[in-house]
Short mmCIF file of C-alpha atoms and ligand atoms in Angstrom, two decimals:
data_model
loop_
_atom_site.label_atom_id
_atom_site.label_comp_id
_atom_site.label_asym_id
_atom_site.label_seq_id
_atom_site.Cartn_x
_atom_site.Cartn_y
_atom_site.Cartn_z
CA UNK A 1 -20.43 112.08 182.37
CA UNK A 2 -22.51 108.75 183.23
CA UNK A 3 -24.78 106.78 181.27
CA UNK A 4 -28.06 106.69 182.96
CA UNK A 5 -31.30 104.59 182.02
CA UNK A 6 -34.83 106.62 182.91
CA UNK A 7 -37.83 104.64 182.95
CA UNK A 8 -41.04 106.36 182.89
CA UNK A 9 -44.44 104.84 184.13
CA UNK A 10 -47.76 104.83 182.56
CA UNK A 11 -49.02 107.99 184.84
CA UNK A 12 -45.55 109.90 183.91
CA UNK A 13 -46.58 109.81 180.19
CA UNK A 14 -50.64 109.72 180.44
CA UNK A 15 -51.21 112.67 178.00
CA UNK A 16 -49.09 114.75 175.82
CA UNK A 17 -48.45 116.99 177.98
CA UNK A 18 -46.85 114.70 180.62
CA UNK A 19 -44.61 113.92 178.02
CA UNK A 20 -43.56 116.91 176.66
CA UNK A 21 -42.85 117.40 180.70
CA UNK A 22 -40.60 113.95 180.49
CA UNK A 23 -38.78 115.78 177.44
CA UNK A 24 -37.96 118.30 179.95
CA UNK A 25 -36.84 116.77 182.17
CA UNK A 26 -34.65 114.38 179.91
CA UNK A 27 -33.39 117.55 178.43
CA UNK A 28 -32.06 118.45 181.90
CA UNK A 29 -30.22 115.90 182.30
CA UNK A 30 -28.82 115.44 179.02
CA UNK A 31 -27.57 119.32 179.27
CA UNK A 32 -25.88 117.88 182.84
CA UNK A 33 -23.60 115.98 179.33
CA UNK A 34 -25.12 112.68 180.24
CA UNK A 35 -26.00 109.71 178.16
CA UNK A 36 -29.36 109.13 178.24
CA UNK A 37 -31.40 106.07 177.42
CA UNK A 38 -35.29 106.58 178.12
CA UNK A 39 -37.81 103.55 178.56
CA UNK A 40 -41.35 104.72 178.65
CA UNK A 41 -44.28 102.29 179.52
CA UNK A 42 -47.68 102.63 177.67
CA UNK A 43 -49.77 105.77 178.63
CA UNK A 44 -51.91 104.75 182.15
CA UNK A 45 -55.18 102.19 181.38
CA UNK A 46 -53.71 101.95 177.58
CA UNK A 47 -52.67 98.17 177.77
CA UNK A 48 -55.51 97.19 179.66
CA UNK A 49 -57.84 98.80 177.24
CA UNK A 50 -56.04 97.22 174.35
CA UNK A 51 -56.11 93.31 176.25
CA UNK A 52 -59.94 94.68 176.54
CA UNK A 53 -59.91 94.69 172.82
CA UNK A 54 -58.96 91.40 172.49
CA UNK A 55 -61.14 90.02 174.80
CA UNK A 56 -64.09 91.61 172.94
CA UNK A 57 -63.42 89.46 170.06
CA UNK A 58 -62.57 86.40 171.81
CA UNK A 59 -62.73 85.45 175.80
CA UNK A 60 -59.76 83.38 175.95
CA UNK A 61 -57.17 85.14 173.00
CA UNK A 62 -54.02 83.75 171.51
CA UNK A 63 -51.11 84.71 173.68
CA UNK A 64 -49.09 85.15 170.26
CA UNK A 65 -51.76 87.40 169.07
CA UNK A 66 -52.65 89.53 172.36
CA UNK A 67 -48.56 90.51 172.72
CA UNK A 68 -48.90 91.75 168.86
CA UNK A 69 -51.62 93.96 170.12
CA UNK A 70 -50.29 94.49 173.89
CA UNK A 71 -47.53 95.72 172.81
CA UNK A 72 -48.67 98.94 170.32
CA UNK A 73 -49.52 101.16 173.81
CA UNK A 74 -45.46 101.33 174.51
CA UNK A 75 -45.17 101.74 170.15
CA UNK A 76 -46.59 104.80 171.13
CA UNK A 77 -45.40 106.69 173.68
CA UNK A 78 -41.80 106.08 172.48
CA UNK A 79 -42.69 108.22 169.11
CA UNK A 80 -44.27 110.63 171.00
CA UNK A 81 -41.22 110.90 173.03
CA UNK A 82 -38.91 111.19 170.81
CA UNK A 83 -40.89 114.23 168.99
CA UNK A 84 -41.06 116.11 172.43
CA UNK A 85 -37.28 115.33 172.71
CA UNK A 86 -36.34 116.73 169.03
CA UNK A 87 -39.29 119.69 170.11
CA UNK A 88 -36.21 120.59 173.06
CA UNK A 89 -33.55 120.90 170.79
CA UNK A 90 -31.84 117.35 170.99
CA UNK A 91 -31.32 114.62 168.44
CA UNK A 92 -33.56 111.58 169.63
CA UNK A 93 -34.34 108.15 167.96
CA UNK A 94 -37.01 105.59 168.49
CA UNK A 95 -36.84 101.63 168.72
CA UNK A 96 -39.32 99.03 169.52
CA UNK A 97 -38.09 95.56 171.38
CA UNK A 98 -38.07 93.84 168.78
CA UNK A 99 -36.55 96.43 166.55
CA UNK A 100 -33.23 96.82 169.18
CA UNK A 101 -33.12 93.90 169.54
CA UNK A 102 -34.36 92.80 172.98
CA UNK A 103 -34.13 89.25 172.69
CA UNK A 104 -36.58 86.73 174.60
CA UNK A 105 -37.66 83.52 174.95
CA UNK A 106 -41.53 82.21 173.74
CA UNK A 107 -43.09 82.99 176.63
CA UNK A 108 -45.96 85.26 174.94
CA UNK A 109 -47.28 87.71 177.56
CA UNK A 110 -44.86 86.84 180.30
CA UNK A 111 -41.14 86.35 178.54
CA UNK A 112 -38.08 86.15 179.48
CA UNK A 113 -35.57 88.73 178.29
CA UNK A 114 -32.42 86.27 177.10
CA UNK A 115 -29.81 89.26 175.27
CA UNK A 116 -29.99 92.76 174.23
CA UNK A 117 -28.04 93.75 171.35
CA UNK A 118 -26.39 97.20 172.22
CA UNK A 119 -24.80 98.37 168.87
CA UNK A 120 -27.71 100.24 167.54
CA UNK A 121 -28.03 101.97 170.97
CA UNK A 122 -24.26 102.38 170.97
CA UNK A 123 -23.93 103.85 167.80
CA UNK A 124 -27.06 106.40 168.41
CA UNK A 125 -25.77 107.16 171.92
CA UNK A 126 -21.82 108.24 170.72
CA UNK A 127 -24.36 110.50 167.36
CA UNK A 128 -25.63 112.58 170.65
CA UNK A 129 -29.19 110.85 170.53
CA UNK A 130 -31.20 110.06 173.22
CA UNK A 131 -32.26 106.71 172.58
CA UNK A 132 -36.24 105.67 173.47
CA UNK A 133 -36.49 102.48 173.97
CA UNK A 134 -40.49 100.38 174.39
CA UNK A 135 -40.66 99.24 177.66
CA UNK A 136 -42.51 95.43 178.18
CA UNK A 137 -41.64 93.88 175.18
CA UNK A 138 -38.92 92.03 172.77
CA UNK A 139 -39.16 89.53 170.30
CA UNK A 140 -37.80 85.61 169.85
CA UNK A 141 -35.67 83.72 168.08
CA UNK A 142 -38.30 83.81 165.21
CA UNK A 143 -39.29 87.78 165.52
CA UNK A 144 -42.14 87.01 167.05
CA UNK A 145 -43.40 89.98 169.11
CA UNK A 146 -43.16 88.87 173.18
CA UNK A 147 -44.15 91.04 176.28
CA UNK A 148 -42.36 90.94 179.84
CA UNK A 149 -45.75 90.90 181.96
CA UNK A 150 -47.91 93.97 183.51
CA UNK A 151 -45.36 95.81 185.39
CA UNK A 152 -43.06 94.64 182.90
CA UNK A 153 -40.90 97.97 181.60
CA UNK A 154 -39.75 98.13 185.07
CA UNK A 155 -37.71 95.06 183.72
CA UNK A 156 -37.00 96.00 180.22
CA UNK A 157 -34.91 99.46 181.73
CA UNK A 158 -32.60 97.25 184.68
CA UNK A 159 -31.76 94.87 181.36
CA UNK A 160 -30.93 97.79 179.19
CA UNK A 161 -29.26 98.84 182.49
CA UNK A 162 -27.16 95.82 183.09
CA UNK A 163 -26.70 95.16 178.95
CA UNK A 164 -24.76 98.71 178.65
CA UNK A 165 -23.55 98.69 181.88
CA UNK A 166 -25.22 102.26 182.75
CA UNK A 167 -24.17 104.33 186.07
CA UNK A 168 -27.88 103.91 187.03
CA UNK A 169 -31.16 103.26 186.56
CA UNK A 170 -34.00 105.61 187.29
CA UNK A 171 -37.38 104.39 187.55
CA UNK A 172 -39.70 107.31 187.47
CA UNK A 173 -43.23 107.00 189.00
CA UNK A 174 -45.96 108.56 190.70
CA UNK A 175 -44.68 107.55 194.40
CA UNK A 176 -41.02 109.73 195.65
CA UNK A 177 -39.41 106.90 196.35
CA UNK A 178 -39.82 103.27 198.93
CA UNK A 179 -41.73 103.81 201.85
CA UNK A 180 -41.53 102.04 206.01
CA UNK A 181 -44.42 100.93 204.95
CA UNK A 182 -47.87 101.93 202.75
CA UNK A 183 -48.74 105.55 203.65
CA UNK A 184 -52.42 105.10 202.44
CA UNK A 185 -52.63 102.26 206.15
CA UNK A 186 -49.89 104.69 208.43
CA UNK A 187 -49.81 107.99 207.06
CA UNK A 188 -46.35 108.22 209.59
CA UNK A 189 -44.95 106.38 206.97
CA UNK A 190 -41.24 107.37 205.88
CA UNK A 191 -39.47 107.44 202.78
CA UNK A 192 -36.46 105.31 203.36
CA UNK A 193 -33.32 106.76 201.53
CA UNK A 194 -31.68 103.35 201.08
CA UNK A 195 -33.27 99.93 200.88
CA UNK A 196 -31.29 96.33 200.18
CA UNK A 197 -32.22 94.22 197.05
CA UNK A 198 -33.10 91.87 199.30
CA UNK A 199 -35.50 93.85 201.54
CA UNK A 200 -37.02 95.29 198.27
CA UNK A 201 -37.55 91.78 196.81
CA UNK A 202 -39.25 91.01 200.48
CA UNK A 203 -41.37 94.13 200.19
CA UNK A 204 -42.33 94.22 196.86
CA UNK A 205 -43.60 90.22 197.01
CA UNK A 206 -45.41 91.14 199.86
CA UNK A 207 -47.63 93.62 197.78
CA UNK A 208 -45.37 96.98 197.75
CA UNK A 209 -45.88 97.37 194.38
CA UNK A 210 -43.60 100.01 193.34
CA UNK A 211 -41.34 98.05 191.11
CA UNK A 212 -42.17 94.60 189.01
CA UNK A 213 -40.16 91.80 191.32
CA UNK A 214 -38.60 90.46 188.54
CA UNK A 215 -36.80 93.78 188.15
CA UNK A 216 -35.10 94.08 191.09
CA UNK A 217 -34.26 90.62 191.20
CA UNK A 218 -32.39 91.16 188.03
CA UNK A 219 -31.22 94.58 189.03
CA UNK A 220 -29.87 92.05 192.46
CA UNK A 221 -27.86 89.51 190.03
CA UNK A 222 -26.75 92.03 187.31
CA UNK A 223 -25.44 94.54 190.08
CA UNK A 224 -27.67 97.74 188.48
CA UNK A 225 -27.79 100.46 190.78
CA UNK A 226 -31.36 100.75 190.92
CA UNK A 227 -33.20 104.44 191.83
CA UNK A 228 -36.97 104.91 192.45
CA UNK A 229 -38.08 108.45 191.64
CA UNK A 230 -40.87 110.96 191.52
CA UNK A 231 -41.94 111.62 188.27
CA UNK A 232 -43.69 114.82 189.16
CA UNK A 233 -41.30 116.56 191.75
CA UNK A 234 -38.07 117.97 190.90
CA UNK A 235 -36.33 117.50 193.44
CA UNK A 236 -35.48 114.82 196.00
CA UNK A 237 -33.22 111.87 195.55
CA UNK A 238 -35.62 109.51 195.82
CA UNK A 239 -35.11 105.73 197.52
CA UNK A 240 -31.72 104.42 196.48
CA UNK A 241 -31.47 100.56 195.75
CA UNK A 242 -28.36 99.06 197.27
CA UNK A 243 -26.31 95.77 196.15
CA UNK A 244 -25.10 95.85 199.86
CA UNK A 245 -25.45 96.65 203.11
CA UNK A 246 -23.53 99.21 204.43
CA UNK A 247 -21.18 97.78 206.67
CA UNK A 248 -20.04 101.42 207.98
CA UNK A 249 -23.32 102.68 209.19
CA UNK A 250 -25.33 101.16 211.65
CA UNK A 251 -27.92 99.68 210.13
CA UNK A 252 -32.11 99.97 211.36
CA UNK A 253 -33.06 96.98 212.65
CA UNK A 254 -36.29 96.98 210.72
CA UNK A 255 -36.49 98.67 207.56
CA UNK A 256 -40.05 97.94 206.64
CA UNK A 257 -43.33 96.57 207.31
CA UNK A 258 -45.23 94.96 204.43
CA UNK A 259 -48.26 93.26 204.24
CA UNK A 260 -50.64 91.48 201.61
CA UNK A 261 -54.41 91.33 202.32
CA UNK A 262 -54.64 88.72 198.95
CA UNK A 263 -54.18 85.66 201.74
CA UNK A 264 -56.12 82.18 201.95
CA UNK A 265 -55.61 79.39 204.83
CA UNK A 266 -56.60 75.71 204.63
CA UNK A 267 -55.98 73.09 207.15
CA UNK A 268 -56.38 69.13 206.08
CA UNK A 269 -57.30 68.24 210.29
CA UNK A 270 -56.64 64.63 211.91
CA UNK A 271 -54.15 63.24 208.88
CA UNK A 272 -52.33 60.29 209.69
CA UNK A 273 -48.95 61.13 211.03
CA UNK A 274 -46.34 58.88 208.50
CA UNK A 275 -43.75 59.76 206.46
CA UNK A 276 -45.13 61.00 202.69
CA UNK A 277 -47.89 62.72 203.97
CA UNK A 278 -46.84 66.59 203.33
CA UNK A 279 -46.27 65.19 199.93
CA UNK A 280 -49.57 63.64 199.31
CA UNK A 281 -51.25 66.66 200.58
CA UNK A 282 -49.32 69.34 198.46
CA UNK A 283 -48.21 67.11 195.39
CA UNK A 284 -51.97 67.62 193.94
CA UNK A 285 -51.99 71.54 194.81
CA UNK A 286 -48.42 71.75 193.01
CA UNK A 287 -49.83 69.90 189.82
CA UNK A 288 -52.89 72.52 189.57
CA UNK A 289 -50.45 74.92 189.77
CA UNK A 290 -50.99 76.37 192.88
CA UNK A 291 -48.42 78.58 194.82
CA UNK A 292 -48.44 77.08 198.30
CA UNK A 293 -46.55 80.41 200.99
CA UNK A 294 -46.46 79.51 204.62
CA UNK A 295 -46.89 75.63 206.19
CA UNK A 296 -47.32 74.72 209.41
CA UNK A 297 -47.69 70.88 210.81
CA UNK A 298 -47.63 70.14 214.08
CA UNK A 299 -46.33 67.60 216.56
CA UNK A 300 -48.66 64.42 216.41
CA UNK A 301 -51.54 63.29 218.77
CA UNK A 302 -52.18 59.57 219.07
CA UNK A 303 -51.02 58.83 215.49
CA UNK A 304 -52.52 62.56 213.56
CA UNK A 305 -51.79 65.20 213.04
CA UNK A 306 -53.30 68.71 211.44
CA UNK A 307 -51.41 70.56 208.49
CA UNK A 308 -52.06 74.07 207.67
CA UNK A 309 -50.75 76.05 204.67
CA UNK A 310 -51.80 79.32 202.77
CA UNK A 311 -52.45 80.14 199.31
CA UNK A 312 -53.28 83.16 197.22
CA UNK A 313 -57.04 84.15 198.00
CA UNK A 314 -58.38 83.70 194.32
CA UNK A 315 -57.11 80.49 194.43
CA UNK A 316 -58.93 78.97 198.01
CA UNK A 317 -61.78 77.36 196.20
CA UNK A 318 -59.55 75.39 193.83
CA UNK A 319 -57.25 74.49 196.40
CA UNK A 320 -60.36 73.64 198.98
CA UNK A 321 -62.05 70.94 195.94
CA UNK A 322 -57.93 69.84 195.59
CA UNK A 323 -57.93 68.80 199.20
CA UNK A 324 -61.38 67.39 200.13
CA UNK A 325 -60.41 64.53 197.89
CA UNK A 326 -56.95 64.26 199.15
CA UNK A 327 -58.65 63.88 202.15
CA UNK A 328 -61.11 61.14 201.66
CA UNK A 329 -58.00 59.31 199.91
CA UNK A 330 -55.73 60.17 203.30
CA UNK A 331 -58.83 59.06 205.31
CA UNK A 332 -58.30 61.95 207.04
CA UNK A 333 -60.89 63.86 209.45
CA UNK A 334 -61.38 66.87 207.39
CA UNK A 335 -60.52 70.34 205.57
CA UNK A 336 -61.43 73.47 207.76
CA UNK A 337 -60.20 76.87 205.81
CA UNK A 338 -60.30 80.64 206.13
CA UNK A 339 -60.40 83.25 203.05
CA UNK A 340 -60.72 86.10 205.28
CA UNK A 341 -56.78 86.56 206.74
CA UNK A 342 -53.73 88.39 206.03
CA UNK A 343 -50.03 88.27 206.15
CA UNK A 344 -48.00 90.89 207.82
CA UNK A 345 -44.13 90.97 207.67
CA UNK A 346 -41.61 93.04 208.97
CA UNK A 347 -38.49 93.28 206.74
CA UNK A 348 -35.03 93.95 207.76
CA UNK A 349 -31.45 92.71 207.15
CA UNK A 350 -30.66 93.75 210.40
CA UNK A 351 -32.43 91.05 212.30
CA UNK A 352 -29.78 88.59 210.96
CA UNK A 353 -27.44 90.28 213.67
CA UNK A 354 -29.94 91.56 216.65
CA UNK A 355 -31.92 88.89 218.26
CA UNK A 356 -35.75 89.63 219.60
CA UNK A 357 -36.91 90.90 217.01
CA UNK A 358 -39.85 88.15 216.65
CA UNK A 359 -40.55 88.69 220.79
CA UNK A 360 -40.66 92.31 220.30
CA UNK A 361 -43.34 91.99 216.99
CA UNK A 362 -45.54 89.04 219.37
CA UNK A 363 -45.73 91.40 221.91
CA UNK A 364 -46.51 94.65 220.43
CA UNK A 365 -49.24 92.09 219.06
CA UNK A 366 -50.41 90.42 221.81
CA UNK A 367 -50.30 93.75 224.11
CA UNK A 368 -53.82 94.82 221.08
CA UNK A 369 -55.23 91.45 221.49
CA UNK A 370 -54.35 90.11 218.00
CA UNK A 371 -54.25 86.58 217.94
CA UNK A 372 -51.42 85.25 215.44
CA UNK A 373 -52.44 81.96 213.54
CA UNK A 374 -49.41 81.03 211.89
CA UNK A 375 -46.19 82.18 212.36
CA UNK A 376 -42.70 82.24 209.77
CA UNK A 377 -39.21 83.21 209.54
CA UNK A 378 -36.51 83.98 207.04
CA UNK A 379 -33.39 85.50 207.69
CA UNK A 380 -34.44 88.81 207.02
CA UNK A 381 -38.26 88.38 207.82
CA UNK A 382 -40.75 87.65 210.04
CA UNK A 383 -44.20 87.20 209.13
CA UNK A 384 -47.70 86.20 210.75
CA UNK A 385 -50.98 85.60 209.66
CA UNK A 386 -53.88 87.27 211.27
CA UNK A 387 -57.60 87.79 210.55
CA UNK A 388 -58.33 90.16 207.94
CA UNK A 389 -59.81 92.69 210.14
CA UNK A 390 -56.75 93.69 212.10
CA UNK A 391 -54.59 94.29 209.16
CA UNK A 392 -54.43 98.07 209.49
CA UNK A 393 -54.39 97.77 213.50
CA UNK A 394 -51.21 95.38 213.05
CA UNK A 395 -49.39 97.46 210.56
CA UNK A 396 -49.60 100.70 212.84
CA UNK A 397 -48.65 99.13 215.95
CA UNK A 398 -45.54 97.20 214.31
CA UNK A 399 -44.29 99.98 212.60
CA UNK A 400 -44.49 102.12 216.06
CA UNK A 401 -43.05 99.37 217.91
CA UNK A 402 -40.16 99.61 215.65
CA UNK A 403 -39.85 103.03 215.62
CA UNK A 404 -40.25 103.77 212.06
CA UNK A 405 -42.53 106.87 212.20
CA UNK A 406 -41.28 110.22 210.90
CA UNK A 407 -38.81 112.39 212.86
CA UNK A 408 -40.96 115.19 213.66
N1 LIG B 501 -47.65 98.87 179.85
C1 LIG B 501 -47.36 97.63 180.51
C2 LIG B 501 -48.36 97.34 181.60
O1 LIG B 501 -49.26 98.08 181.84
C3 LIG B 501 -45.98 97.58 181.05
C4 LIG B 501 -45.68 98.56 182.13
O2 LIG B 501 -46.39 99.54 182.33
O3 LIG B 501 -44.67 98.38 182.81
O4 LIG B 501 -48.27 96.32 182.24
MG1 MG B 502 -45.42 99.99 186.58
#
């Protein structure tokens, strides 16, 4: 007997009859003698069309006020839950955050879960219930109603998770599991069977979105084993989340290739080359709150030099007025910039023991003419930015060149 966690997305419970289908399934498991908590997120488009709402009466509403109404979708589904739970036969109870209590800090629409208190859970759990619990929200010290951020019942199941110490967490959703990379750009995509915590966290930044990061970052510290799932096939073990790598098998060299289209570049040209200078340039884009990714300066010409960096796409024309006057304060020559590029990455923990991996990726590249503007490296990734246009070229000819294409 184990004590599982199932989280259930938006589509999974999108009309009754999805969720009388969850019930099923629940059921099945519970007759397996398993504990089962359930975390349900709000049914699909129902927290955007209550943050809608809110935005009908005023344009910029009270965080306070807009996780008080964010967080009735979730409210919802877990009643409805439980009824097609006690509609199978079993015993089944209810909670909101706030009611469990799922504990967070102030931070209304994107909190921080601090401690979940697991004797009402507990109690219901050793009673034979299966025990719904609202995805996405909690409340604070002072019962104010708080919500984790879109994605964010992804989060709320890995705490429950790590709070009870459950065998596993499930997260149920439309996709069967963690693909190579998206099928939609290589439709030779494969579903891996494992994946590291670390390679997910690299994938999902770089716009997998299967899971909310923050999930499997906690599901990384708190040691959760983590399980995504297919919500609307039976069978198939889905992609397995792993603390470590295994050190027995062999591992791929390359698990994935990821890529995220959302990319900006600006370069400040002809700055003086002097100590300070990186700071000057990205002190003013850290104070407006920018999130500055890759950064390139090169070696110096007669006394300048040109600095490059990228930035979320929606945020290039903030970041472009940022550095014009930067640059008439640097007395540098100018800002040049590009909205229309991308970042493509290949992911893989086992780079950090096989060298040429970066040679290989430039020149499957270079062999389709792509020209690489900037280049980075982390342990377990290598990333470049190209123009915009050879995104889905790059993709395909990366994830051949590692030989991550169906067995067929
Ligand atoms: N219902 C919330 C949202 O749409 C939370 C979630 O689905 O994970 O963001
Ligand atoms: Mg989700």
């Amino acid at each position: 007997m184990a004590l599982i966690v199932q989280k259930f997305g938006g589509t999974s419970v999108a009309t009754t009859e999805r969720i009388k289908n969850v019930a099923k399934r629940v059921a099945r498991w519970k007759a397996q003698g398993h504990d089962i908590i359930v975390v349900p997120s709000a049914m699909s488009g129902e927290t955007n069309r209550l943050i809608a709402l809110a935005k009908e009466i005023s344009p910029s509403p009270a965080p306070r006020e807009l996780d008080v109404i964010a967080s009735t979708g979730e409210q919802v589904t877990i009643g409805l839950l439980a009824l097609a739970l006690q509609e199978e036969g079993l015993k089944a109870k209810s909670y909101t955050g706030p009611q469990v209590k799922v504990l967070t800090d102030s931070t209304f629409t994107k909190a921080r879960i601090l401690q979940i208190d697991d004797k009402r859970i507990r109690d219901d759990l050793a009673d034979g219930n299966v025990v719904v619990v609202a995805g996405f929200q909690g409340a604070d010290e002072w019962g104010n109603i708080t919500t984790l951020g879109r994605g964010g019942s992804d989060t709320s199941a890995v705490a429950l998770a790590a709070a009870l110490k459950a065998d596993e967490c499930q997260i149920y959703t439309d996709v069967d599991g963690v693909y190579t990379t998206d099928p939609r750009v290589e439709p030779d995509a494969r579903k891996l069977d494992k994946i590291t915590f670390e390679e997910m966290l690299e994938m999902a930044s770089l716009g997998s979105k299967v899971l909310q990061i923050r999930s499997v970052e906690f599901a990384g510290k708190y040691k959760v084993k983590l399980r995504v799932l297919s919500s609307f096939q039976d069978e198939g073990e889905g992609t397995l989340i792993t603390v470590e790598e295994d050190k027995q098998m062999e591992q791929p060299i390359i698990s994935g290739i990821a890529f995220n289209r959302d990319e900006a570049k600006l370069t400040v040209l002809g700055v003086p080359d002097r100590p300070g200078i990186a700071y000057q340039i990205l002190g003013p884009i850290a104070d407006a709150n920018i999130d500055v990714d890759m950064i390139i300066q090169n070696i110096g010409h007669d006394g300048t030099t040109d600095f490059s960096f990228t930035v979320n796409r929606g945020e290039y024309g903030k970041a472009e007025a940022i550095l014009k006057e930067t640059t008439s304060k640097l007395g540098a020559r100018g800002v040049t910039g590009d909205s229309k590029i991308c970042k493509v990455s290949a992911v893989g923990v086992g780079m950090r023991s096989h060298p040429g991996v970066a040679s290989k990726m430039f020149s499957a590249l270079g062999a389709e003419g792509i020209n690489l503007q900037m280049i980075s490296t982390s342990e377990i990734k290598i990333s470049v930015v190209l123009e915009e246009k050879y995104l889905e070229l790059a993709v395909r000819v990366l994830h051949k060149a590692f030989g991550l294409e169906k067995a067929n």
